[in-house]
Each structure stands twice: as structure tokens, then as C-alpha cells.
DNA sequence: CTTGCCCACTCGTCCGCACAAGTAACCGAG
DNA sequence: CTCGGTTACTTGTGCGGACGAGTGGGCAAG
């Protein structure tokens, strides 16, 4: 008995209609069959049809007008995928070659500001590099407040096999909720230049990583050599 | 007869719960009252409560777990606003001080590639600068295929009072639909350095602007001095 | 012709009910 | 003690029915 699960009926109705829109059977501007007709065609209750149509409307596939009908809008609306340097930094699994150093240091001014603590408060600084073949393709520093790092392996120079985010989740049940990222172009610092080799312009990313309550879990800084990295973004214009 | 409209009940339930989340009565992580309890409290049917809760879940206010309950997620959070250098470039109205030069030139290789035409095909190149007080804060070049510029003022050195996007829309009914943007850090070119004054690192933005059918309306390149610009982005983690 | 009403059709909302399925705590058999 | 079943909760899905309200066309009175 394989017991495969059929998706719920309202979802079946949704995907059927989406398919017809994609196929052009229902073209943009067309009126969809009325709820009553769809009830007959799919053999389900009106509750089910209405739920499917209202969900499609919320997702932007169709528009519903009281008293007139439902109309194809035809723009499924792509949610604008984008590369997230801050996110991939906390997702990436570590290996021994990644770790440059891990130390307890006084917080630099900009890090302290982002954490909302006093300058020179002790924090854990975790320096890492990413490699592409022979070249170092990124120099990263992650700063953790002491109370976050407490009880974790974040202050130890051993590689985290499943990435920082997983580690925080598994060890202290801390959930990463959102990331604030600021990006600029600058020259590499002396330390970064030593690691990166090339001394041209770098993309500088500063990010703060928050839990659902807004608490700062960590602050991170990434230097991406400009000759190796392009960040691509596609977006709809209103 | 003032005929005031009462909002639908499911919306009333929604706003009541949203208010309690904002007030902290329901704190992030808390379990909401069960559907049955809410039915009793608000004096409505379960259908109504479920619709309110499912809508709140879709909007990200709460999370619902089958068999366990509904839990406050506590993020009204807007859908990640971000600066779009490519978009603001085609939106911005021009004035006489913005225009550096407008000329018909053979397409550089990278521009030709993005347009999908042969290298050295003639195109219109429109060079502009943006100013912040005394400093030049951005050097922009917009390349237009000849057939796009034909019949417009894009190939004339006069300022466009309503921006490139409006002009294309008004004169040739061309609609900007989406933008593909690629961003990197680099050193300014000689021409850009002359315009920008400072010769440090710049954020280089290359963007292609498309109409709904995917046709390239223009290609643009922007150089933003790293010491003047930060691009900020906030995003939810799944 | 114009006006106003009626009617058929649309979607919007709401109810009560039913059953499925996931969760967690309790409790007794072993 | 551990294991497995029972039970009381939770949410997920689905139905049929009901009434309200907006829309647009037909139609008869004026």
C-alpha cells in the first residue's frame, strides 16, 4: 500500500485553473466560468470553488468583481529572487580550511552600534574565508554577543558542519527570522587584502541577523572581490 | 440614513487579533486561543474564525500547526523594500545640468550582448550625472537601440522633464515591465573618474530594462561612489 | 424615446455540521 | 521501568444551505 496523498480539492481546482491560464485557454481579461459552473464541472461544493478562487485572487492570478464575475489577470507575480550574501553566510557549512581565527575581542564601534551595546563590549569574532579554486573569493567576519555564543561552539575554532544558522537552532533553539543587509563598494582593509590577495575594489556587505523578537543574533561583514562577484536581481515594475 | 458599513465579521476578528498582537497581549511564540474558544468569544461560526486565522497566517502574523494550535509570529513586516538603482534611473526627471552628452555610437561589446545585437551596431548613448550638493553622486549611461529611440527625444541632448520611462510610455506606448540588474564593485573608468572626482571604489550597476514581451528597451550602467552610497535590504528568512 | 422596475445572474459572507488527521498527555499492561 | 493504546484536544478540509448585495438586460409604463 503506497498510500499516496491526493492534494486537497481546493488545491486541485486552483492548479487546474492555473494550468488553463498558463496554456492560454483562459487569456488575460477573459471572464472565468462562474462559481456555479465550476461547481458543476469539478463536482465539488461552492465552498471549495470559492476558496480556490479567493486564494488565486490573493496570489494575483485573477481579479474578482462583485456582481460581475472573475477575470484573468494573468500575472502570476514572481516574488523577485535575489542573492542574499548575508543569508548564505549563516547557511554555509564550514570546514577546517574556512576558519581563519576565532577570538574574544572588544566590539568595534560599528559592530557595537548594530548590536545595540557599548563599544568595546567583549564579543566573539569568527573570521572565515571562502575559496573558489586557488583564490579566496570572500573574507567574512561574524560577531556574536557573548550571551548568544554561550553554550555553543561558535567561540571554538572547530568547523561547524551544518552552518551557523543550523547550529544556533539546534543548540539553543534560536531561530533566524530576518536579516538587514547594507551593501557598498570600498577598498579592502589591510587584513582583507592579505586574505584576498588582489587589492582592487570589493563589495562590502554588513548585515545584522535577527530572531523573531528582533534580538540581534549576530553581525556579519563580508568582503567580496569585485572581479569575482556580481549580484543579480530581477524585479517587476509595479 | 447614514448607511454606515460594518466590516465583515472575519475582518473584525482579524483586526481584533492583530490589535492584541500589537498590544503585546499575544506575544510572539504564544499560542492563540483555540478556534473553539474564539468562536465562543466572538460569537461567530467556526468558518468565520478559520477564515480570519488562515488569512492572518497568509499575511505572516501567525503560524498554524495542525494538531497543536495557532502561534503568534509577531511580524506585521512589509514585503522587503529595496533600493532599485536601475529603476530610479529611468524614473528620474532630467534637467539641463544632468545631461553630459548624447551621441550615436557603436555598441560596446557588453551592451551589444545584453541587447542581443551584433557588436558595433549603432546605438544611442545618453550620458548623465546626478549631483548631491557640489559632488557628482552618480555617473549614468543609458544605451537605446535605434528602433526604440526612433521618433523620441531620447537621441536629443534636451532634458526629459518626466523621465525616460514616462517618455517611452507617452511617445511610443512602450511599457516598462521588468528590470534585470547586476551589481558589482569596481574601480571607476577614466571617464567616470573625471566626472566623479574621487577615484575610490564604485558600485557598478548594469541593468537591462524590458517591456512585457521581454524586448530590451534600454541598457544602463550606473557608477555609484562607494563612499556616498549604501544599498539597504531587509528580508525574511523563509 | 426615456424612465424606472423587475429579474436573473454574479460574487460576498456566514452558518452548522461532519469527518479526517496530527499532537500530547494519561494510563494500564507487560 | 518501557511500551502501546486510549482519549481529549487541536487544526484541515469539505458540504449544503442561506441571505445579502452588485450588475446588467429586458420590459412595460410614462
Coordinates of C-alpha atoms (C1' of nucleotides) in Angstrom, one line a residue:
Chain A
X1 CA 0.0 0.0 0.0
X2 CA 1.8 3.1 -1.1
X3 CA -1.0 5.4 0.2
X4 CA -0.2 8.4 -2.0
X5 CA -1.8 11.6 -0.8
X6 CA -4.2 13.4 -3.1
X7 CA -3.9 17.2 -2.6
X8 CA -7.0 18.8 -1.2
X9 CA -9.7 19.5 -3.6
X10 CA -9.5 23.3 -3.5
X11 CA -5.8 23.0 -4.4
X12 CA -6.8 20.7 -7.4
X13 CA -9.2 23.3 -8.6
X14 CA -6.5 26.0 -8.2
X15 CA -3.9 24.1 -10.2
X16 CA -6.4 23.3 -12.9
X17 CA -7.2 26.9 -13.3
X18 CA -3.6 28.0 -13.2
X19 CA -2.8 25.5 -15.9
X20 CA -5.5 26.8 -18.1
X21 CA -4.2 30.3 -17.7
X22 CA -0.7 29.2 -18.5
X23 CA -2.0 27.3 -21.5
X24 CA -3.8 30.4 -22.8
X25 CA -7.2 28.6 -22.6
X26 CA -8.1 31.4 -20.2
X27 CA -6.5 34.6 -21.6
X28 CA -5.9 37.8 -19.6
X29 CA -9.1 39.8 -19.4
X30 CA -11.3 36.8 -20.0
X31 CA -14.1 36.0 -17.6
X32 CA -13.7 32.7 -15.8
X33 CA -16.7 30.3 -15.7
X34 CA -18.9 31.4 -12.8
X35 CA -18.7 29.7 -9.5
X36 CA -21.8 27.7 -10.2
X37 CA -20.4 26.4 -13.5
X38 CA -17.1 25.4 -11.8
X39 CA -19.1 23.6 -9.1
X40 CA -20.7 21.5 -11.7
X41 CA -17.6 20.9 -13.7
X42 CA -15.4 19.8 -10.9
X43 CA -18.1 18.2 -8.9
X44 CA -17.3 20.0 -5.6
X45 CA -19.2 22.3 -3.3
X46 CA -19.3 26.0 -3.8
X47 CA -17.3 26.5 -0.6
X48 CA -14.4 24.7 -2.3
X49 CA -14.6 26.6 -5.5
X50 CA -14.8 29.9 -3.7
X51 CA -11.8 29.1 -1.6
X52 CA -9.8 28.3 -4.7
X53 CA -10.8 31.5 -6.5
X54 CA -10.2 33.7 -3.5
X55 CA -6.8 32.2 -3.0
X56 CA -6.0 32.7 -6.7
X57 CA -7.1 36.3 -6.3
X58 CA -4.9 36.9 -3.3
X59 CA -2.0 35.5 -5.2
X60 CA -2.7 37.8 -8.1
X61 CA -3.8 35.3 -10.8
X62 CA -7.3 36.6 -11.1
X63 CA -9.5 39.5 -10.1
X64 CA -13.0 39.1 -8.7
X65 CA -15.7 41.7 -9.1
X66 CA -18.8 41.6 -7.1
X67 CA -21.8 41.0 -9.3
X68 CA -19.8 40.7 -12.5
X69 CA -17.5 37.7 -12.4
X70 CA -13.9 36.6 -12.0
X71 CA -11.4 37.7 -14.6
X72 CA -8.0 36.5 -15.6
X73 CA -5.2 39.0 -14.5
X74 CA -2.5 36.7 -16.0
X75 CA 0.4 38.0 -14.0
X76 CA 1.4 35.3 -11.5
X77 CA 3.7 37.8 -10.0
X78 CA 7.2 36.5 -9.4
X79 CA 8.5 37.1 -5.9
X80 CA 11.8 38.6 -7.1
X81 CA 14.5 36.2 -6.3
X82 CA 17.8 37.7 -5.2
X83 CA 21.1 36.6 -4.0
X84 CA 21.4 37.2 -0.2
X85 CA 25.1 37.3 0.8
X86 CA 24.1 37.7 4.4
X87 CA 21.9 34.7 4.4
X88 CA 24.3 32.4 2.6
X89 CA 26.9 33.3 5.1
X90 CA 25.0 31.9 8.0
X91 CA 23.7 28.9 6.0
X92 CA 27.1 27.7 4.7
X93 CA 28.6 24.6 6.3
X94 CA 32.2 25.1 7.5
X95 CA 35.3 23.0 7.0
X96 CA 38.7 23.3 8.6
X97 CA 40.1 25.4 5.7
X98 CA 37.4 28.0 6.1
X99 CA 38.3 29.1 9.6
X100 CA 41.0 31.8 9.9
X101 CA 40.6 32.6 13.6
X102 CA 38.2 32.7 16.4
X103 CA 38.7 35.1 19.3
X104 CA 37.1 37.1 22.0
X105 CA 37.7 40.8 21.2
X106 CA 36.2 44.2 22.1
X107 CA 33.4 45.1 19.8
X108 CA 34.5 47.6 17.1
X109 CA 32.4 50.7 17.0
X110 CA 30.2 49.9 14.0
X111 CA 29.5 46.4 15.3
X112 CA 28.6 47.6 18.8
X113 CA 26.2 50.1 17.2
X114 CA 24.4 47.5 15.2
X115 CA 24.2 45.2 18.3
X116 CA 23.0 48.0 20.5
X117 CA 25.7 47.5 23.1
X118 CA 28.6 49.7 24.3
X119 CA 31.7 50.0 22.3
X120 CA 34.4 47.6 23.5
X121 CA 31.9 45.2 25.0
X122 CA 33.5 41.7 24.6
X123 CA 32.2 39.8 21.7
X124 CA 33.2 36.6 19.7
X125 CA 34.8 37.4 16.4
X126 CA 34.8 34.5 13.9
X127 CA 36.9 35.1 10.8
X128 CA 36.4 32.9 7.8
X129 CA 37.3 32.7 4.1
X130 CA 35.5 31.2 1.1
X131 CA 37.6 29.7 -1.7
X132 CA 37.0 29.2 -5.4
X133 CA 39.7 27.0 -6.6
X134 CA 43.0 28.6 -5.6
X135 CA 41.6 32.1 -4.9
X136 CA 40.0 33.4 -1.8
X137 CA 36.6 34.5 -3.0
X138 CA 35.3 36.1 0.1
X139 CA 36.5 37.2 3.5
X140 CA 33.9 37.0 6.2
X141 CA 33.8 38.1 9.9
X142 CA 30.9 37.1 12.2
X143 CA 30.5 38.8 15.5
X144 CA 28.4 37.2 18.2
X145 CA 27.2 38.7 21.5
X146 CA 28.6 36.7 24.4
X147 CA 25.2 35.6 25.6
X148 CA 24.4 34.2 22.2
X149 CA 27.7 32.3 21.9
X150 CA 27.4 31.0 25.4
X151 CA 26.9 27.2 25.4
X152 CA 27.6 26.9 21.7
X153 CA 30.6 26.0 19.6
X154 CA 30.6 29.4 18.0
X155 CA 33.6 30.5 20.1
X156 CA 35.6 27.4 19.3
X157 CA 37.8 27.3 16.2
X158 CA 36.3 24.0 15.1
X159 CA 34.3 24.0 11.9
X160 CA 30.5 23.9 12.2
X161 CA 29.4 21.1 10.0
X162 CA 25.9 22.4 9.4
X163 CA 26.3 26.1 9.3
X164 CA 25.8 28.8 11.9
X165 CA 22.0 29.0 11.5
X166 CA 21.5 25.3 12.0
X167 CA 23.9 25.4 15.0
X168 CA 22.0 28.2 16.7
X169 CA 18.7 26.4 16.0
X170 CA 19.9 23.0 17.2
X171 CA 21.9 24.0 20.3
X172 CA 19.9 27.0 21.7
X173 CA 16.6 26.9 19.8
X174 CA 17.4 30.3 18.4
X175 CA 15.5 30.9 15.1
X176 CA 16.8 33.2 12.4
X177 CA 13.9 35.3 11.3
X178 CA 15.1 38.2 9.2
X179 CA 18.3 39.9 8.0
X180 CA 19.1 43.5 7.5
X181 CA 21.8 44.0 4.9
X182 CA 23.7 47.0 3.7
X183 CA 25.9 46.9 0.7
X184 CA 28.6 49.3 -0.6
X185 CA 31.7 49.4 -2.6
X186 CA 35.0 50.1 -0.9
X187 CA 38.7 49.2 -0.8
X188 CA 39.6 46.1 1.2
X189 CA 41.0 46.6 4.7
X190 CA 44.6 45.6 5.2
X191 CA 43.5 42.3 6.8
X192 CA 41.1 41.6 3.9
X193 CA 43.7 42.5 1.3
X194 CA 46.1 39.9 2.9
X195 CA 43.5 37.2 2.7
X196 CA 42.1 38.1 -0.7
X197 CA 45.4 38.7 -2.5
X198 CA 44.0 41.1 -5.0
X199 CA 43.7 44.6 -3.8
X200 CA 41.1 46.0 -6.1
X201 CA 37.6 47.2 -5.1
X202 CA 35.4 44.9 -3.0
X203 CA 31.7 44.7 -2.4
X204 CA 31.3 45.3 1.3
X205 CA 28.3 43.7 3.0
X206 CA 27.3 44.4 6.5
X207 CA 24.4 42.5 7.9
X208 CA 22.6 42.0 11.2
X209 CA 20.8 38.8 11.7
X210 CA 17.7 38.9 14.0
X211 CA 15.4 36.4 15.7
X212 CA 11.6 36.8 15.6
X213 CA 11.7 39.2 18.5
X214 CA 14.2 41.4 16.8
X215 CA 17.1 40.5 19.0
X216 CA 20.5 40.6 17.2
X217 CA 21.9 37.1 16.9
X218 CA 25.0 38.2 15.1
X219 CA 26.5 40.9 13.0
X220 CA 28.5 39.9 9.9
X221 CA 30.7 41.6 7.4
X222 CA 31.7 40.1 4.1
X223 CA 34.2 41.4 1.5
X224 CA 33.6 40.2 -2.0
X225 CA 36.2 41.0 -4.6
X226 CA 34.5 42.9 -7.3
X227 CA 36.2 41.0 -10.1
X228 CA 34.7 37.7 -8.9
X229 CA 31.2 38.7 -7.8
X230 CA 28.1 40.0 -9.4
X231 CA 24.8 40.2 -7.5
X232 CA 21.9 39.8 -9.8
X233 CA 18.3 40.9 -9.3
X234 CA 15.2 40.8 -11.4
X235 CA 12.1 42.7 -10.4
X236 CA 8.8 43.7 -11.8
X237 CA 8.0 47.4 -12.2
X238 CA 4.7 47.9 -10.3
Chain B
X1 CA -29.9 57.4 6.8
X2 CA -26.2 57.4 7.1
X3 CA -25.9 53.8 6.0
X4 CA -22.6 53.0 7.8
X5 CA -21.0 49.8 6.7
X6 CA -19.9 47.3 9.2
X7 CA -16.8 45.4 8.1
X8 CA -17.4 41.7 7.6
X9 CA -17.1 39.6 10.7
X10 CA -14.0 37.7 9.6
X11 CA -12.3 41.1 9.2
X12 CA -13.4 42.2 12.6
X13 CA -11.9 39.1 14.1
X14 CA -8.7 39.7 12.2
X15 CA -8.3 43.3 13.4
X16 CA -9.1 42.3 16.9
X17 CA -6.3 39.7 16.9
X18 CA -3.9 42.0 15.1
X19 CA -4.6 44.6 17.8
X20 CA -3.8 42.2 20.6
X21 CA -0.6 41.2 18.9
X22 CA 0.4 44.8 18.6
X23 CA -0.5 45.5 22.2
X24 CA 1.6 42.5 23.4
X25 CA -1.4 40.7 24.8
X26 CA -0.5 37.9 22.5
X27 CA 3.3 37.9 22.5
X28 CA 5.4 36.2 19.8
X29 CA 5.6 32.5 20.4
X30 CA 2.4 32.4 22.4
X31 CA -0.4 30.1 21.5
X32 CA -3.6 31.8 20.4
X33 CA -6.9 30.7 21.9
X34 CA -8.2 27.7 20.0
X35 CA -10.7 28.1 17.2
X36 CA -13.4 26.8 19.5
X37 CA -12.6 29.4 22.2
X38 CA -12.6 32.2 19.6
X39 CA -15.9 31.0 18.3
X40 CA -17.3 31.4 21.8
X41 CA -15.6 34.7 22.5
X42 CA -16.7 36.5 19.2
X43 CA -20.0 34.7 18.9
X44 CA -19.4 33.7 15.3
X45 CA -19.2 30.4 13.4
X46 CA -16.0 28.4 13.1
X47 CA -15.9 29.0 9.4
X48 CA -15.5 32.7 10.2
X49 CA -12.8 32.2 12.7
X50 CA -10.9 29.8 10.5
X51 CA -11.0 32.3 7.6
X52 CA -9.7 35.0 9.8
X53 CA -6.9 32.8 11.1
X54 CA -5.9 31.5 7.7
X55 CA -5.8 35.0 6.3
X56 CA -3.6 36.1 9.2
X57 CA -1.4 33.1 8.5
X58 CA -1.1 34.0 4.9
X59 CA -0.1 37.5 5.8
X60 CA 2.5 36.3 8.2
X61 CA 1.0 37.3 11.5
X62 CA 0.7 33.9 12.9
X63 CA 1.6 30.3 12.2
X64 CA -0.8 27.4 12.3
X65 CA 0.3 23.9 13.2
X66 CA -2.0 21.0 12.5
X67 CA -3.0 19.3 15.8
X68 CA -1.1 21.8 18.0
X69 CA -2.6 25.3 17.7
X70 CA -2.0 28.7 16.2
X71 CA 1.0 30.6 17.3
X72 CA 1.9 34.3 17.2
X73 CA 4.7 35.0 14.8
X74 CA 4.6 38.7 15.6
X75 CA 5.7 40.3 12.4
X76 CA 3.5 42.7 10.6
X77 CA 6.6 43.2 8.4
X78 CA 6.3 44.7 5.0
X79 CA 7.5 42.8 2.0
X80 CA 11.1 43.8 1.8
X81 CA 11.5 47.2 0.3
X82 CA 14.8 47.7 -1.6
X83 CA 16.5 50.5 -3.4
X84 CA 16.5 49.9 -7.2
X85 CA 19.2 51.9 -8.8
X86 CA 18.1 50.7 -12.3
X87 CA 14.5 51.7 -11.7
X88 CA 15.2 55.1 -10.3
X89 CA 17.5 55.8 -13.2
X90 CA 14.6 55.5 -15.7
X91 CA 12.2 57.3 -13.4
X92 CA 14.2 60.4 -12.7
X93 CA 13.3 63.6 -14.4
X94 CA 16.2 65.3 -16.2
X95 CA 17.3 68.9 -16.1
X96 CA 20.0 70.7 -18.2
X97 CA 22.7 70.1 -15.6
X98 CA 22.2 66.3 -15.7
X99 CA 23.0 65.8 -19.4
X100 CA 26.6 65.3 -20.2
X101 CA 26.3 64.2 -23.8
X102 CA 24.1 62.3 -26.2
X103 CA 25.5 60.6 -29.2
X104 CA 25.2 57.8 -31.7
X105 CA 28.0 55.4 -31.1
X106 CA 28.8 51.7 -32.0
X107 CA 27.5 49.5 -29.2
X108 CA 30.3 48.3 -26.8
X109 CA 30.6 44.6 -26.5
X110 CA 28.8 44.1 -23.2
X111 CA 26.0 46.4 -24.2
X112 CA 25.5 44.6 -27.5
X113 CA 25.5 41.3 -25.7
X114 CA 22.7 42.4 -23.3
X115 CA 20.7 43.8 -26.2
X116 CA 21.1 40.7 -28.3
X117 CA 22.6 42.6 -31.3
X118 CA 26.0 42.5 -33.0
X119 CA 28.9 44.4 -31.6
X120 CA 29.3 47.8 -33.1
X121 CA 25.7 48.1 -34.1
X122 CA 24.8 51.8 -33.8
X123 CA 23.0 52.8 -30.7
X124 CA 22.1 56.0 -28.8
X125 CA 24.3 56.6 -25.8
X126 CA 23.0 59.1 -23.3
X127 CA 25.4 60.1 -20.6
X128 CA 24.2 61.8 -17.4
X129 CA 25.3 62.7 -13.9
X130 CA 23.4 63.0 -10.6
X131 CA 24.5 65.6 -8.1
X132 CA 24.4 65.9 -4.3
X133 CA 25.3 69.4 -3.5
X134 CA 28.7 70.1 -5.0
X135 CA 29.6 66.5 -5.6
X136 CA 28.6 64.2 -8.5
X137 CA 26.9 61.3 -6.8
X138 CA 26.4 59.1 -9.8
X139 CA 27.6 58.7 -13.4
X140 CA 25.0 57.1 -15.6
X141 CA 25.0 55.9 -19.2
X142 CA 21.8 54.8 -21.0
X143 CA 22.0 52.9 -24.3
X144 CA 19.0 52.7 -26.6
X145 CA 18.6 50.6 -29.7
X146 CA 17.9 52.8 -32.7
X147 CA 14.5 51.4 -33.3
X148 CA 13.5 52.3 -29.7
X149 CA 14.9 55.8 -29.9
X150 CA 13.3 56.4 -33.3
X151 CA 10.7 59.1 -33.1
X152 CA 11.5 60.0 -29.5
X153 CA 13.6 62.7 -27.9
X154 CA 16.0 60.2 -26.4
X155 CA 18.6 61.0 -29.0
X156 CA 18.4 64.7 -28.4
X157 CA 20.5 66.4 -25.8
X158 CA 17.5 68.2 -24.3
X159 CA 16.4 67.2 -20.8
X160 CA 13.4 64.9 -20.5
X161 CA 11.1 66.6 -18.0
X162 CA 9.3 63.5 -16.9
X163 CA 11.9 60.8 -17.0
X164 CA 12.8 58.1 -19.6
X165 CA 10.1 55.7 -18.5
X166 CA 7.3 58.3 -18.9
X167 CA 8.7 59.5 -22.2
X168 CA 8.7 56.0 -23.7
X169 CA 5.2 55.4 -22.4
X170 CA 3.8 58.7 -23.7
X171 CA 5.5 58.9 -27.1
X172 CA 5.7 55.2 -28.2
X173 CA 3.3 53.4 -25.8
X174 CA 6.2 51.3 -24.6
X175 CA 5.6 49.9 -21.1
X176 CA 8.5 49.1 -18.8
X177 CA 7.7 45.7 -17.3
X178 CA 10.7 44.4 -15.5
X179 CA 14.4 45.1 -14.9
X180 CA 17.4 42.8 -14.7
X181 CA 20.1 44.3 -12.6
X182 CA 23.6 43.2 -11.9
X183 CA 25.7 44.8 -9.3
X184 CA 29.4 44.6 -8.6
X185 CA 32.3 46.6 -7.1
X186 CA 35.0 48.0 -9.4
X187 CA 37.3 50.9 -10.0
X188 CA 35.8 53.8 -12.0
X189 CA 36.7 54.1 -15.7
X190 CA 38.7 57.0 -16.7
X191 CA 35.6 58.9 -17.9
X192 CA 33.7 58.1 -14.7
X193 CA 36.7 59.2 -12.6
X194 CA 36.7 62.6 -14.4
X195 CA 33.1 63.1 -13.7
X196 CA 33.0 61.8 -10.1
X197 CA 36.2 63.4 -9.0
X198 CA 37.0 60.9 -6.3
X199 CA 38.7 57.8 -7.7
X200 CA 38.0 55.2 -5.0
X201 CA 35.8 52.1 -5.4
X202 CA 32.4 52.4 -7.1
X203 CA 29.3 50.3 -7.1
X204 CA 28.8 49.3 -10.7
X205 CA 25.2 48.6 -11.7
X206 CA 24.4 47.2 -15.2
X207 CA 20.7 46.8 -15.9
X208 CA 18.6 45.8 -18.8
X209 CA 15.0 47.3 -18.9
X210 CA 12.4 45.1 -20.7
X211 CA 8.9 45.5 -21.9
X212 CA 6.2 42.9 -21.1
X213 CA 7.3 40.8 -24.1
X214 CA 10.9 40.7 -22.9
X215 CA 12.2 43.1 -25.6
X216 CA 15.1 45.2 -24.3
X217 CA 14.1 48.8 -24.2
X218 CA 17.5 50.0 -23.0
X219 CA 20.6 49.0 -21.2
X220 CA 22.0 51.2 -18.5
X221 CA 25.2 51.4 -16.5
X222 CA 25.5 53.4 -13.2
X223 CA 28.6 54.1 -11.2
X224 CA 27.9 55.0 -7.6
X225 CA 30.9 56.1 -5.5
X226 CA 31.2 53.7 -2.6
X227 CA 31.8 56.5 -0.1
X228 CA 28.4 58.0 -0.9
X229 CA 26.1 55.1 -1.4
X230 CA 24.8 52.2 0.7
X231 CA 22.1 49.9 -0.6
X232 CA 19.9 48.6 2.2
X233 CA 17.8 45.5 2.1
X234 CA 15.7 43.7 4.8
X235 CA 14.4 40.3 4.1
X236 CA 12.6 37.5 6.0
X237 CA 14.3 34.1 6.2
X238 CA 11.7 31.7 4.8
Chain C
dC1 C1' -38.0 57.9 -26.9
dT2 C1' -36.8 57.8 -21.7
dT3 C1' -37.5 56.2 -17.2
dG4 C1' -37.9 53.0 -13.6
dC5 C1' -38.8 48.4 -12.1
dC6 C1' -38.1 43.5 -12.1
dC7 C1' -35.4 39.5 -12.6
dA8 C1' -31.6 36.5 -13.5
dC9 C1' -27.1 36.2 -12.7
dT10 C1' -22.9 37.2 -10.4
dC11 C1' -19.8 37.2 -6.1
dG12 C1' -19.5 38.1 -0.6
dT13 C1' -20.4 36.4 3.6
dC14 C1' -21.9 33.4 7.2
dC15 C1' -23.8 29.4 9.5
dG16 C1' -23.9 24.5 11.3
dC17 C1' -22.4 20.3 10.6
dA18 C1' -19.3 16.4 9.6
dC19 C1' -15.2 13.8 9.3
dA20 C1' -10.1 13.4 8.8
dA21 C1' -5.7 13.8 10.8
dG22 C1' -1.9 15.5 13.9
dT23 C1' -0.5 16.1 19.0
dA24 C1' 0.2 15.3 23.6
dA25 C1' -0.9 13.6 27.9
dC26 C1' -2.5 10.0 30.6
dC27 C1' -2.8 5.2 31.9
dG28 C1' -2.6 0.4 32.2
dA29 C1' -0.3 -4.0 30.6
dG30 C1' 3.9 -6.1 30.4
Chain D
dC1 C1' 10.8 0.9 34.2
dT2 C1' 9.0 0.9 28.9
dC3 C1' 5.7 0.3 25.5
dG4 C1' 1.4 0.9 23.3
dG5 C1' -3.3 2.2 23.2
dT6 C1' -7.0 5.5 24.6
dT7 C1' -8.7 9.9 24.8
dA8 C1' -9.3 14.7 24.5
dC9 C1' -7.8 18.2 22.5
dT10 C1' -6.1 20.8 18.2
dT11 C1' -6.3 22.3 13.0
dG12 C1' -7.6 20.8 7.9
dT13 C1' -10.9 20.1 4.6
dG14 C1' -15.5 19.7 2.8
dC15 C1' -20.5 20.0 2.2
dG16 C1' -25.2 22.2 1.7
dG17 C1' -27.8 25.9 2.6
dA18 C1' -29.0 30.6 3.4
dC19 C1' -29.1 35.5 2.7
dG20 C1' -27.1 39.9 1.1
dA21 C1' -25.6 42.9 -2.5
dG22 C1' -23.8 44.5 -7.0
dT23 C1' -24.6 44.2 -12.3
dG24 C1' -26.9 44.2 -16.5
dG25 C1' -30.5 43.2 -19.6
dG26 C1' -35.4 43.1 -20.6
dC27 C1' -39.7 45.2 -20.5
dA28 C1' -43.6 47.9 -19.7
dA29 C1' -45.4 52.4 -18.2
dG30 C1' -44.9 57.0 -18.9

